[in-house]
Amino acid sequence: MSDAPQKHGRLIWSRYYSAFIPAGPAGPSLFDRLKAASGAIGGIAVTGLLCGLMLGNGLAHPLLVAPMGASAVLLFAVPASPLAQPWPVLGGNVISALVGIAVAKAVPDPTLAAALAVGAAIAVMSLLRCLHPPGGAVALSAALGAKGVASSYMFALVPVGVNTLLLLVVAILFHRIAGHNYPHAAPRAPAPHGTTDPAPLLRAGPSVQDIADALHGFGDTLDVDEADLRQFLADAELRAAERLHGTVPCAEIMSRDVIHVPSHQPIAQVRMLMQERSLLSLPVLDDAGRVQGIIGALDLGRDGMQAGDIARRPLLVHADTPVARLIGPLSSGTRRAAIVVDAEQRLQGLITQTDLLASLAIRSGSDLTRFPSQQVPPPASKTL
């Protein structure tokens, strides 16, 4: 009997499953998710406790509004989201409460008032750059409770504003203790030489305008900061380069006859050696023959009497390390070479930026030779 019907049924089921039950958010580990859950527990508990103390009777629930649970999800589970930053959280909730109360006072029909309150809250939050999903729930609660707890505009301050502010304070303290970046700011790659230029890998990747154009062309709104997205794409491109060029080990391109000096070598002799040999990088070895550091041309101006005094911490790799792993550190603008060592930290070779560039150029040329269809055709000649 043919199993075609069963295969067809499994295919349909997999499509429906992937459509309705997508994969979870990438990035956080199980431990990080448990930390987020514990943070939400603490945030709601502290907020409720303080609200109870404000009432003077220990009861938290009259001043603890339900949408705070949704705010806690964003604050503790996805703190890098633009929707979870302090202004969207505080401004979104308070402004939505004000909008909900105003709509309820102007529209007598509860159903229509509820619908208009949510829509108006979204519009106002978007205009004021404080879009916060739980704000829709706050606006709905305010509209439906216009004849009860939300009969006054004070509802936007107490309990909504107080709840939100307390939850924010707990979230900031929690993320500081957990070592997270909150309020979130996209990490800035250090610019080389203290200039305003972006880091080399960012200059080689998509520009700020490229990211903006891509987001505009995508059509749908993405819950991600543009600066974060640019860093993410640059890191993904670097990983792709490491994967494509990762078959070549450092042993194949390193210099083996490496000029080096002992740590007790006088700086005057080090300077003379680097000038005579046109060296940009000079490994420094200790008395046991292990790599102690590396001296660059700029290090010659540092204070010290011997080579070991001015040597910097080197970038150490092994002979079997993929060459592509050096793309990031050697393109950062702060390192000029990597020292290849064995298991006992003894000098085996040296790889400079020139070695890396030559290796990647030859590798790219060989890929184009093997796949000629991917080459860019020459421009058509024109007769003037």
Coordinates of N, CA and C in Angstrom, one line a residue, residues 57-291:
N57 N -2.8 49.2 54.2 CA -3.5 48.0 54.7 C -2.9 46.7 54.2
G58 N -1.8 46.8 53.5 CA -1.1 45.6 53.0 C -1.8 45.0 51.8
L59 N -2.9 45.5 51.3 CA -3.5 45.0 50.1 C -3.0 45.6 48.9
A60 N -2.4 44.8 48.0 CA -1.8 45.3 46.8 C -2.7 45.4 45.6
H61 N -3.7 44.5 45.5 CA -4.5 44.4 44.3 C -5.3 45.6 43.9
P62 N -5.8 46.5 44.9 CA -6.5 47.6 44.4 C -5.7 48.6 43.6
L63 N -4.4 48.6 43.9 CA -3.5 49.6 43.2 C -2.6 48.9 42.1
L64 N -2.7 47.6 41.9 CA -1.9 46.8 41.0 C -2.7 46.5 39.8
V65 N -2.5 47.2 38.7 CA -3.3 47.0 37.5 C -2.7 45.8 36.7
A66 N -3.6 45.1 36.0 CA -3.3 43.9 35.3 C -2.3 44.1 34.1
P67 N -2.3 45.2 33.4 CA -1.4 45.3 32.3 C 0.1 45.4 32.7
M68 N 0.3 45.5 34.0 CA 1.7 45.5 34.5 C 2.4 44.2 34.2
G69 N 1.5 43.1 34.2 CA 2.1 41.8 33.9 C 2.7 41.7 32.4
A70 N 2.0 42.4 31.5 CA 2.5 42.4 30.1 C 3.7 43.3 30.0
S71 N 3.8 44.4 30.8 CA 5.0 45.2 30.8 C 6.2 44.4 31.4
A72 N 5.9 43.6 32.4 CA 7.0 42.8 33.0 C 7.5 41.8 32.0
V73 N 6.7 41.3 31.1 CA 7.2 40.4 30.1 C 8.3 41.1 29.2
L74 N 8.0 42.3 28.8 CA 8.9 43.0 27.9 C 10.2 43.4 28.7
L75 N 10.0 44.0 29.9 CA 11.1 44.5 30.7 C 12.1 43.4 31.1
F76 N 11.6 42.2 31.4 CA 12.5 41.2 31.9 C 12.9 40.1 30.9
A77 N 12.0 39.9 29.9 CA 12.3 38.8 28.9 C 13.0 39.4 27.7
V78 N 12.6 40.6 27.2 CA 13.2 41.1 26.0 C 13.7 42.6 26.3
P79 N 14.6 42.8 27.2 CA 15.0 44.2 27.6 C 15.6 45.0 26.5
A80 N 16.1 44.3 25.5 CA 16.8 45.1 24.4 C 15.7 45.6 23.4
S81 N 14.5 45.2 23.5 CA 13.5 45.7 22.6 C 13.3 47.2 22.7
P82 N 13.1 47.9 21.5 CA 12.8 49.3 21.6 C 11.5 49.5 22.3
L83 N 10.6 48.6 22.4 CA 9.3 48.7 23.1 C 9.4 48.6 24.6
A84 N 10.6 48.1 25.1 CA 10.8 47.9 26.5 C 11.7 48.9 27.2
Q85 N 12.0 50.0 26.5 CA 12.8 51.0 27.1 C 12.0 51.9 28.0
P86 N 12.7 52.7 28.9 CA 12.0 53.4 29.9 C 10.9 54.4 29.4
W87 N 11.2 55.2 28.3 CA 10.2 56.1 27.9 C 9.0 55.4 27.3
P88 N 9.2 54.4 26.4 CA 8.0 53.7 25.9 C 7.2 53.0 27.0
V89 N 7.9 52.5 28.0 CA 7.1 51.8 29.1 C 6.3 52.8 29.9
L90 N 7.0 53.8 30.5 CA 6.3 54.8 31.3 C 5.4 55.7 30.5
G91 N 5.9 56.3 29.4 CA 5.0 57.1 28.6 C 3.9 56.4 28.0
G92 N 4.2 55.2 27.5 CA 3.1 54.4 26.8 C 2.0 54.1 27.8
N93 N 2.3 53.7 29.0 CA 1.2 53.3 29.9 C 0.4 54.5 30.4
V94 N 1.1 55.6 30.8 CA 0.5 56.7 31.3 C -0.4 57.4 30.3
I95 N 0.2 57.6 29.1 CA -0.5 58.3 28.0 C -1.7 57.5 27.6
S96 N -1.6 56.2 27.5 CA -2.7 55.3 27.1 C -3.8 55.4 28.1
A97 N -3.5 55.5 29.4 CA -4.5 55.7 30.4 C -5.3 57.0 30.2
L98 N -4.5 58.0 30.0 CA -5.2 59.3 29.8 C -6.1 59.3 28.5
V99 N -5.6 58.6 27.5 CA -6.4 58.5 26.2 C -7.7 57.7 26.5
G100 N -7.5 56.6 27.2 CA -8.7 55.8 27.5 C -9.7 56.5 28.3
I101 N -9.3 57.2 29.3 CA -10.3 58.0 30.1 C -11.0 59.1 29.3
A102 N -10.2 59.8 28.5 CA -10.8 60.9 27.7 C -11.8 60.3 26.7
V103 N -11.5 59.2 26.1 CA -12.4 58.6 25.1 C -13.7 58.1 25.8
A104 N -13.5 57.5 27.0 CA -14.7 57.0 27.7 C -15.6 58.1 28.1
K105 N -15.0 59.3 28.5 CA -15.9 60.4 28.9 C -16.6 61.0 27.7
A106 N -16.0 60.9 26.5 CA -16.6 61.5 25.3 C -17.6 60.6 24.6
V107 N -17.4 59.3 24.7 CA -18.2 58.3 24.0 C -19.0 57.5 25.0
P108 N -20.3 57.6 25.1 CA -21.1 56.9 26.1 C -21.2 55.4 25.9
D109 N -21.1 54.9 24.7 CA -21.3 53.5 24.4 C -20.0 52.8 24.9
P110 N -20.0 51.8 25.8 CA -18.8 51.2 26.3 C -18.0 50.4 25.2
T111 N -18.7 49.7 24.4 CA -18.0 48.9 23.4 C -17.3 49.8 22.4
L112 N -18.0 50.8 21.9 CA -17.4 51.7 21.0 C -16.2 52.5 21.6
A113 N -16.4 52.9 22.9 CA -15.4 53.6 23.6 C -14.1 52.8 23.8
A114 N -14.3 51.5 24.1 CA -13.2 50.6 24.3 C -12.4 50.4 23.0
A115 N -13.1 50.3 21.8 CA -12.4 50.1 20.6 C -11.7 51.4 20.2
L116 N -12.3 52.6 20.3 CA -11.7 53.8 20.0 C -10.5 54.1 20.9
A117 N -10.6 53.7 22.2 CA -9.6 54.0 23.1 C -8.3 53.3 22.8
V118 N -8.4 52.0 22.4 CA -7.2 51.2 22.0 C -6.6 51.8 20.7
G119 N -7.4 52.1 19.7 CA -6.9 52.7 18.5 C -6.3 54.0 18.7
A120 N -6.9 54.9 19.5 CA -6.4 56.2 19.7 C -5.1 56.1 20.5
A121 N -5.0 55.2 21.4 CA -3.8 55.0 22.2 C -2.6 54.6 21.3
I122 N -2.9 53.7 20.4 CA -1.8 53.3 19.5 C -1.3 54.5 18.7
A123 N -2.3 55.3 18.2 CA -1.9 56.4 17.3 C -1.1 57.4 18.1
V124 N -1.5 57.8 19.3 CA -0.8 58.8 20.1 C 0.6 58.2 20.6
M125 N 0.6 57.0 21.0 CA 1.9 56.4 21.4 C 2.9 56.4 20.2
S126 N 2.4 56.1 19.0 CA 3.3 56.1 17.8 C 3.8 57.5 17.5
L127 N 2.9 58.5 17.6 CA 3.3 59.9 17.4 C 4.3 60.4 18.4
L128 N 4.2 60.0 19.6 CA 5.1 60.4 20.7 C 6.3 59.5 20.9
R129 N 6.5 58.5 20.0 CA 7.6 57.6 20.1 C 7.7 56.8 21.4
C130 N 6.5 56.4 21.9 CA 6.5 55.6 23.1 C 5.6 54.4 23.0
L131 N 5.7 53.8 21.8 CA 4.8 52.6 21.6 C 5.2 51.5 22.5
H132 N 4.2 51.0 23.3 CA 4.3 50.0 24.3 C 3.1 49.1 24.2
P133 N 3.2 47.8 23.8 CA 2.0 47.0 23.6 C 1.1 47.0 24.8
P134 N 1.6 46.8 26.1 CA 0.6 46.8 27.2 C -0.2 48.1 27.3
G135 N 0.3 49.2 26.6 CA -0.5 50.4 26.7 C -1.9 50.2 26.1
G136 N -2.0 49.3 25.1 CA -3.4 49.1 24.6 C -4.3 48.5 25.7
A137 N -3.7 47.6 26.5 CA -4.5 47.0 27.6 C -4.8 48.1 28.7
V138 N -3.9 49.0 28.9 CA -4.1 50.1 29.9 C -5.3 51.0 29.4
A139 N -5.3 51.3 28.1 CA -6.3 52.1 27.5 C -7.7 51.4 27.6
L140 N -7.7 50.1 27.3 CA -8.9 49.3 27.4 C -9.4 49.3 28.8
S141 N -8.5 49.1 29.8 CA -8.9 49.1 31.2 C -9.5 50.4 31.6
A142 N -8.9 51.5 31.2 CA -9.4 52.8 31.5 C -10.7 53.1 30.9
A143 N -10.9 52.7 29.7 CA -12.2 52.9 29.0 C -13.3 52.1 29.7
L144 N -13.1 50.9 30.0 CA -14.1 50.0 30.6 C -14.3 50.4 32.1
G145 N -13.4 51.0 32.7 CA -13.5 51.3 34.1 C -13.8 52.8 34.4
A146 N -14.3 53.5 33.3 CA -14.6 54.9 33.4 C -15.6 55.3 34.5
K147 N -16.5 54.3 34.8 CA -17.5 54.6 35.8 C -17.1 54.1 37.2
G148 N -15.9 53.5 37.2 CA -15.4 52.9 38.5 C -14.1 53.5 38.9
V149 N -13.1 52.6 38.9 CA -11.7 53.0 39.4 C -11.1 54.0 38.4
A150 N -11.5 54.0 37.2 CA -10.9 55.0 36.2 C -11.8 56.2 35.9
S151 N -12.6 56.6 36.9 CA -13.5 57.7 36.7 C -12.8 59.0 36.6
S152 N -11.6 59.1 37.2 CA -10.8 60.3 37.2 C -9.5 60.2 36.5
Y153 N -9.0 61.3 36.0 CA -7.7 61.3 35.3 C -6.6 60.9 36.2
M154 N -6.8 61.0 37.5 CA -5.8 60.5 38.5 C -5.4 59.1 38.3
F155 N -6.3 58.3 37.7 CA -6.1 56.9 37.4 C -4.8 56.7 36.6
A156 N -4.5 57.7 35.8 CA -3.3 57.6 34.9 C -2.0 57.7 35.8
L157 N -2.1 58.4 36.9 CA -1.0 58.6 37.8 C -1.0 57.5 38.9
V158 N -2.1 57.3 39.5 CA -2.2 56.3 40.6 C -3.5 55.5 40.3
P159 N -3.3 54.3 39.8 CA -2.1 53.4 40.1 C -1.2 53.3 38.9
V160 N -1.6 53.6 37.6 CA -0.8 53.3 36.4 C 0.6 53.8 36.5
G161 N 0.7 55.1 36.7 CA 2.0 55.7 36.7 C 2.9 55.2 37.8
V162 N 2.3 55.0 39.0 CA 3.1 54.5 40.2 C 3.5 53.1 39.9
N163 N 2.6 52.2 39.4 CA 3.0 50.8 39.1 C 4.1 50.8 38.1
T164 N 4.0 51.6 37.0 CA 5.0 51.5 36.0 C 6.3 52.0 36.5
L165 N 6.4 53.1 37.2 CA 7.6 53.6 37.8 C 8.3 52.6 38.7
L166 N 7.5 52.0 39.6 CA 8.1 51.0 40.5 C 8.7 49.8 39.7
L167 N 7.9 49.4 38.7 CA 8.4 48.2 37.9 C 9.6 48.6 37.2
L168 N 9.7 49.8 36.7 CA 10.9 50.2 35.9 C 12.1 50.2 36.9
V169 N 12.0 50.8 38.1 CA 13.1 50.8 39.0 C 13.6 49.4 39.3
V170 N 12.7 48.5 39.6 CA 13.1 47.1 39.9 C 13.8 46.5 38.7
A171 N 13.3 46.8 37.4 CA 13.9 46.2 36.2 C 15.3 46.8 36.0
I172 N 15.5 48.1 36.3 CA 16.8 48.6 36.1 C 17.8 48.0 37.1
L173 N 17.4 47.9 38.4 CA 18.3 47.3 39.4 C 18.5 45.8 39.1
F174 N 17.5 45.1 38.6 CA 17.7 43.7 38.3 C 18.7 43.5 37.2
H175 N 18.6 44.3 36.1 CA 19.5 44.1 35.0 C 20.9 44.6 35.3
R176 N 21.0 45.6 36.2 CA 22.4 46.0 36.6 C 23.0 44.8 37.4
I177 N 22.3 44.2 38.3 CA 22.8 43.1 39.0 C 23.2 41.9 38.1
A178 N 22.3 41.6 37.1 CA 22.5 40.5 36.2 C 23.5 40.8 35.1
G179 N 24.0 42.0 35.1 CA 25.0 42.4 34.1 C 24.5 42.7 32.7
H180 N 23.2 43.0 32.6 CA 22.6 43.3 31.3 C 22.7 44.8 31.0
N181 N 22.6 45.1 29.7 CA 22.6 46.4 29.2 C 21.2 47.0 29.2
Y182 N 20.8 47.6 30.3 CA 19.5 48.2 30.4 C 19.5 49.5 31.2
P183 N 18.9 50.6 30.8 CA 18.3 50.8 29.5 C 19.2 50.5 28.4
H184 N 18.7 49.9 27.3 CA 19.5 49.3 26.3 C 20.0 50.4 25.4
A185 N 21.3 50.2 25.0 CA 22.0 51.1 24.0 C 22.8 50.2 23.2
A186 N 22.7 50.3 21.9 CA 23.5 49.4 21.0 C 25.0 49.6 21.3
P187 N 25.7 48.4 21.5 CA 27.1 48.5 21.8 C 27.9 49.2 20.6
R188 N 28.7 50.1 20.9 CA 29.5 50.8 19.8 C 30.9 50.2 19.7
A189 N 31.2 49.7 18.5 CA 32.5 49.2 18.3 C 33.5 50.3 18.4
P190 N 34.6 50.1 19.1 CA 35.5 51.2 19.3 C 36.1 51.7 18.0
A191 N 36.1 53.0 17.7 CA 36.7 53.5 16.4 C 38.2 53.5 16.6
P192 N 38.9 53.1 15.5 CA 40.4 53.1 15.6 C 41.0 54.5 15.7
H193 N 42.0 54.6 16.5 CA 42.8 55.8 16.6 C 42.0 57.0 17.2
G194 N 40.8 56.7 17.8 CA 40.0 57.8 18.4 C 39.4 58.7 17.4
T195 N 39.1 58.3 16.2 CA 38.4 59.1 15.2 C 36.9 58.8 15.2
T196 N 36.2 59.6 14.4 CA 34.7 59.4 14.4 C 34.3 58.3 13.4
D197 N 35.3 57.7 12.7 CA 35.0 56.7 11.7 C 34.5 55.4 12.4
P198 N 33.5 54.7 11.8 CA 33.1 53.4 12.4 C 34.2 52.4 12.3
A199 N 34.1 51.4 13.1 CA 35.1 50.3 13.0 C 35.2 49.7 11.6
P200 N 36.4 49.2 11.2 CA 36.5 48.7 9.8 C 35.5 47.7 9.4
L201 N 35.1 46.8 10.2 CA 34.1 45.8 9.8 C 32.7 46.4 9.6
L202 N 32.4 47.5 10.3 CA 31.2 48.2 10.1 C 31.2 49.0 8.8
R203 N 32.4 49.6 8.5 CA 32.5 50.3 7.2 C 32.4 49.4 6.0
A204 N 32.9 48.2 6.2 CA 32.8 47.2 5.1 C 31.5 46.6 4.9
G205 N 30.6 46.7 6.0 CA 29.3 46.1 5.9 C 28.3 47.1 5.5
P206 N 27.0 46.7 5.7 CA 25.9 47.6 5.4 C 26.0 49.0 6.1
S207 N 25.7 50.1 5.4 CA 25.7 51.4 6.0 C 24.4 51.6 6.8
V208 N 24.4 52.8 7.5 CA 23.2 53.1 8.2 C 22.0 53.3 7.2
Q209 N 22.3 53.9 6.1 CA 21.3 54.2 5.1 C 20.8 52.8 4.5
D210 N 21.8 51.9 4.3 CA 21.4 50.6 3.8 C 20.4 49.9 4.7
I211 N 20.7 50.0 6.0 CA 19.8 49.4 7.0 C 18.4 50.0 6.9
A212 N 18.4 51.4 6.9 CA 17.1 52.1 6.8 C 16.3 51.7 5.6
D213 N 17.0 51.7 4.4 CA 16.3 51.3 3.2 C 15.8 49.9 3.2
A214 N 16.6 49.0 3.8 CA 16.1 47.6 3.9 C 14.9 47.5 4.7
L215 N 14.9 48.2 5.9 CA 13.7 48.1 6.8 C 12.5 48.7 6.1
H216 N 12.7 49.8 5.4 CA 11.6 50.4 4.7 C 11.1 49.5 3.6
G217 N 12.0 48.8 2.9 CA 11.5 47.9 1.8 C 10.9 46.7 2.3
F218 N 11.2 46.3 3.6 CA 10.7 45.1 4.2 C 9.2 45.2 4.3
G219 N 8.7 46.4 4.6 CA 7.3 46.6 4.7 C 6.7 46.4 6.1
D220 N 7.0 45.4 6.8 CA 6.5 45.2 8.2 C 7.4 45.8 9.2
T221 N 6.9 46.2 10.3 CA 7.7 46.8 11.4 C 8.4 45.7 12.2
L222 N 9.7 45.9 12.4 CA 10.5 44.9 13.1 C 10.8 45.5 14.5
D223 N 10.7 44.6 15.5 CA 10.9 45.1 16.9 C 12.4 44.9 17.2
V224 N 13.2 45.8 16.5 CA 14.7 45.8 16.7 C 15.2 47.2 16.4
D225 N 16.2 47.6 17.2 CA 16.9 48.8 17.0 C 17.8 48.8 15.7
E226 N 17.8 49.8 14.9 CA 18.6 49.8 13.7 C 20.1 49.7 14.0
A227 N 20.6 50.3 15.1 CA 22.0 50.2 15.4 C 22.3 48.7 15.8
D228 N 21.4 48.1 16.6 CA 21.6 46.7 16.9 C 21.6 45.8 15.7
L229 N 20.7 46.1 14.7 CA 20.6 45.3 13.5 C 21.9 45.5 12.7
R230 N 22.5 46.6 12.7 CA 23.7 46.8 11.9 C 24.9 46.0 12.6
Q231 N 25.0 46.0 13.9 CA 26.0 45.2 14.6 C 25.7 43.8 14.3
F232 N 24.5 43.4 14.4 CA 24.1 42.0 14.1 C 24.6 41.5 12.8
L233 N 24.3 42.3 11.7 CA 24.6 41.9 10.4 C 26.1 41.9 10.2
A234 N 26.9 42.8 10.8 CA 28.3 42.8 10.7 C 28.9 41.6 11.3
D235 N 28.3 41.2 12.4 CA 28.8 39.9 13.1 C 28.5 38.7 12.3
A236 N 27.3 38.7 11.7 CA 26.9 37.6 10.8 C 27.8 37.4 9.6
E237 N 28.1 38.6 9.0 CA 29.0 38.6 7.8 C 30.4 38.1 8.2
L238 N 30.9 38.5 9.4 CA 32.2 38.0 9.8 C 32.1 36.5 10.0
R239 N 31.1 36.0 10.6 CA 31.0 34.5 10.9 C 30.9 33.8 9.5
A240 N 30.2 34.4 8.6 CA 30.1 33.7 7.2 C 31.5 33.7 6.6
A241 N 32.3 34.8 6.7 CA 33.6 34.8 6.2 C 34.5 33.7 6.9
E242 N 34.3 33.6 8.2 CA 35.1 32.6 8.9 C 34.7 31.2 8.4
R243 N 33.4 31.0 8.1 CA 33.0 29.7 7.7 C 33.5 29.4 6.3
L244 N 33.5 30.4 5.4 CA 33.9 30.2 4.0 C 35.4 30.0 3.9
H245 N 36.2 30.7 4.7 CA 37.6 30.6 4.6 C 38.2 29.8 5.8
G246 N 37.4 29.1 6.5 CA 37.9 28.4 7.7 C 38.7 27.2 7.5
T247 N 38.9 26.8 6.3 CA 39.7 25.5 6.0 C 41.2 25.7 6.0
V248 N 41.6 27.0 5.9 CA 43.1 27.3 5.9 C 43.6 27.5 7.3
P249 N 44.5 26.7 7.8 CA 45.1 26.9 9.1 C 46.2 28.0 9.1
C250 N 46.4 28.5 10.3 CA 47.5 29.5 10.4 C 48.8 29.0 10.0
A251 N 49.1 27.7 10.2 CA 50.4 27.1 9.8 C 50.7 27.3 8.3
E252 N 49.7 27.4 7.5 CA 50.0 27.5 6.0 C 50.4 28.9 5.6
I253 N 50.1 29.9 6.3 CA 50.5 31.3 5.9 C 51.4 32.0 6.8
M254 N 51.8 31.4 7.9 CA 52.6 32.1 8.9 C 54.0 32.2 8.5
S255 N 54.7 33.3 8.9 CA 56.2 33.4 8.7 C 56.8 32.5 9.8
R256 N 57.8 31.7 9.4 CA 58.4 30.8 10.3 C 59.7 31.3 10.9
D257 N 60.5 32.0 10.0 CA 61.8 32.5 10.4 C 61.5 33.9 11.0
V258 N 61.0 33.9 12.3 CA 60.6 35.2 12.9 C 61.7 35.8 13.7
I259 N 61.9 37.1 13.4 CA 62.9 37.8 14.2 C 62.2 38.2 15.5
H260 N 63.0 37.9 16.6 CA 62.4 38.2 17.9 C 63.6 38.7 18.8
V261 N 63.2 39.2 20.0 CA 64.2 39.7 21.0 C 63.8 39.2 22.4
P262 N 64.8 39.0 23.2 CA 64.6 38.7 24.6 C 64.0 39.9 25.4
S263 N 63.4 39.6 26.5 CA 62.7 40.6 27.2 C 63.7 41.6 27.8
H264 N 65.0 41.2 28.0 CA 66.0 42.1 28.6 C 66.7 42.9 27.6
Q265 N 66.3 42.8 26.3 CA 67.0 43.6 25.3 C 66.8 45.1 25.5
P266 N 67.9 45.9 25.5 CA 67.7 47.3 25.6 C 66.8 47.9 24.5
I267 N 66.1 48.9 24.9 CA 65.1 49.5 23.9 C 65.9 50.1 22.7
A268 N 67.0 50.7 23.0 CA 67.8 51.3 21.9 C 68.1 50.3 20.8
Q269 N 68.5 49.1 21.2 CA 68.8 48.0 20.3 C 67.6 47.5 19.6
V270 N 66.4 47.5 20.3 CA 65.2 47.1 19.7 C 64.8 48.1 18.6
R271 N 64.9 49.4 18.9 CA 64.5 50.4 17.9 C 65.4 50.3 16.7
M272 N 66.7 50.1 16.9 CA 67.6 50.0 15.8 C 67.3 48.8 14.9
L273 N 67.0 47.6 15.6 CA 66.7 46.4 14.8 C 65.4 46.6 14.0
M274 N 64.4 47.2 14.6 CA 63.1 47.4 13.8 C 63.3 48.3 12.6
Q275 N 64.2 49.4 12.8 CA 64.4 50.3 11.7 C 65.2 49.6 10.6
E276 N 66.2 48.9 11.0 CA 67.1 48.2 10.0 C 66.3 47.2 9.2
R277 N 65.5 46.4 9.8 CA 64.7 45.3 9.2 C 63.3 45.8 8.7
S278 N 63.0 47.0 8.9 CA 61.6 47.5 8.5 C 60.5 46.7 9.1
L279 N 60.7 46.4 10.4 CA 59.7 45.6 11.1 C 58.6 46.4 11.8
L280 N 57.4 46.0 11.6 CA 56.2 46.6 12.3 C 55.8 45.9 13.5
S281 N 56.2 44.7 13.7 CA 55.9 43.9 14.8 C 57.1 43.0 15.2
L282 N 57.4 43.0 16.5 CA 58.5 42.2 17.0 C 58.2 41.5 18.3
P283 N 58.1 40.1 18.2 CA 57.8 39.3 19.4 C 58.9 39.4 20.4
V284 N 58.5 39.4 21.7 CA 59.4 39.4 22.8 C 59.2 38.1 23.6
L285 N 60.4 37.5 23.9 CA 60.4 36.2 24.6 C 61.0 36.4 26.0
D286 N 60.5 35.6 26.9 CA 61.1 35.6 28.3 C 62.3 34.7 28.3
D287 N 62.9 34.6 29.5 CA 64.1 33.8 29.7 C 63.9 32.3 29.3
A288 N 62.7 31.8 29.5 CA 62.4 30.4 29.2 C 62.1 30.2 27.7
G289 N 62.1 31.3 26.9 CA 61.8 31.1 25.5 C 60.3 31.2 25.2
R290 N 59.5 31.5 26.2 CA 58.0 31.7 25.9 C 57.7 33.1 25.5
V291 N 56.6 33.2 24.7 CA 56.2 34.5 24.2 C 55.7 35.4 25.4

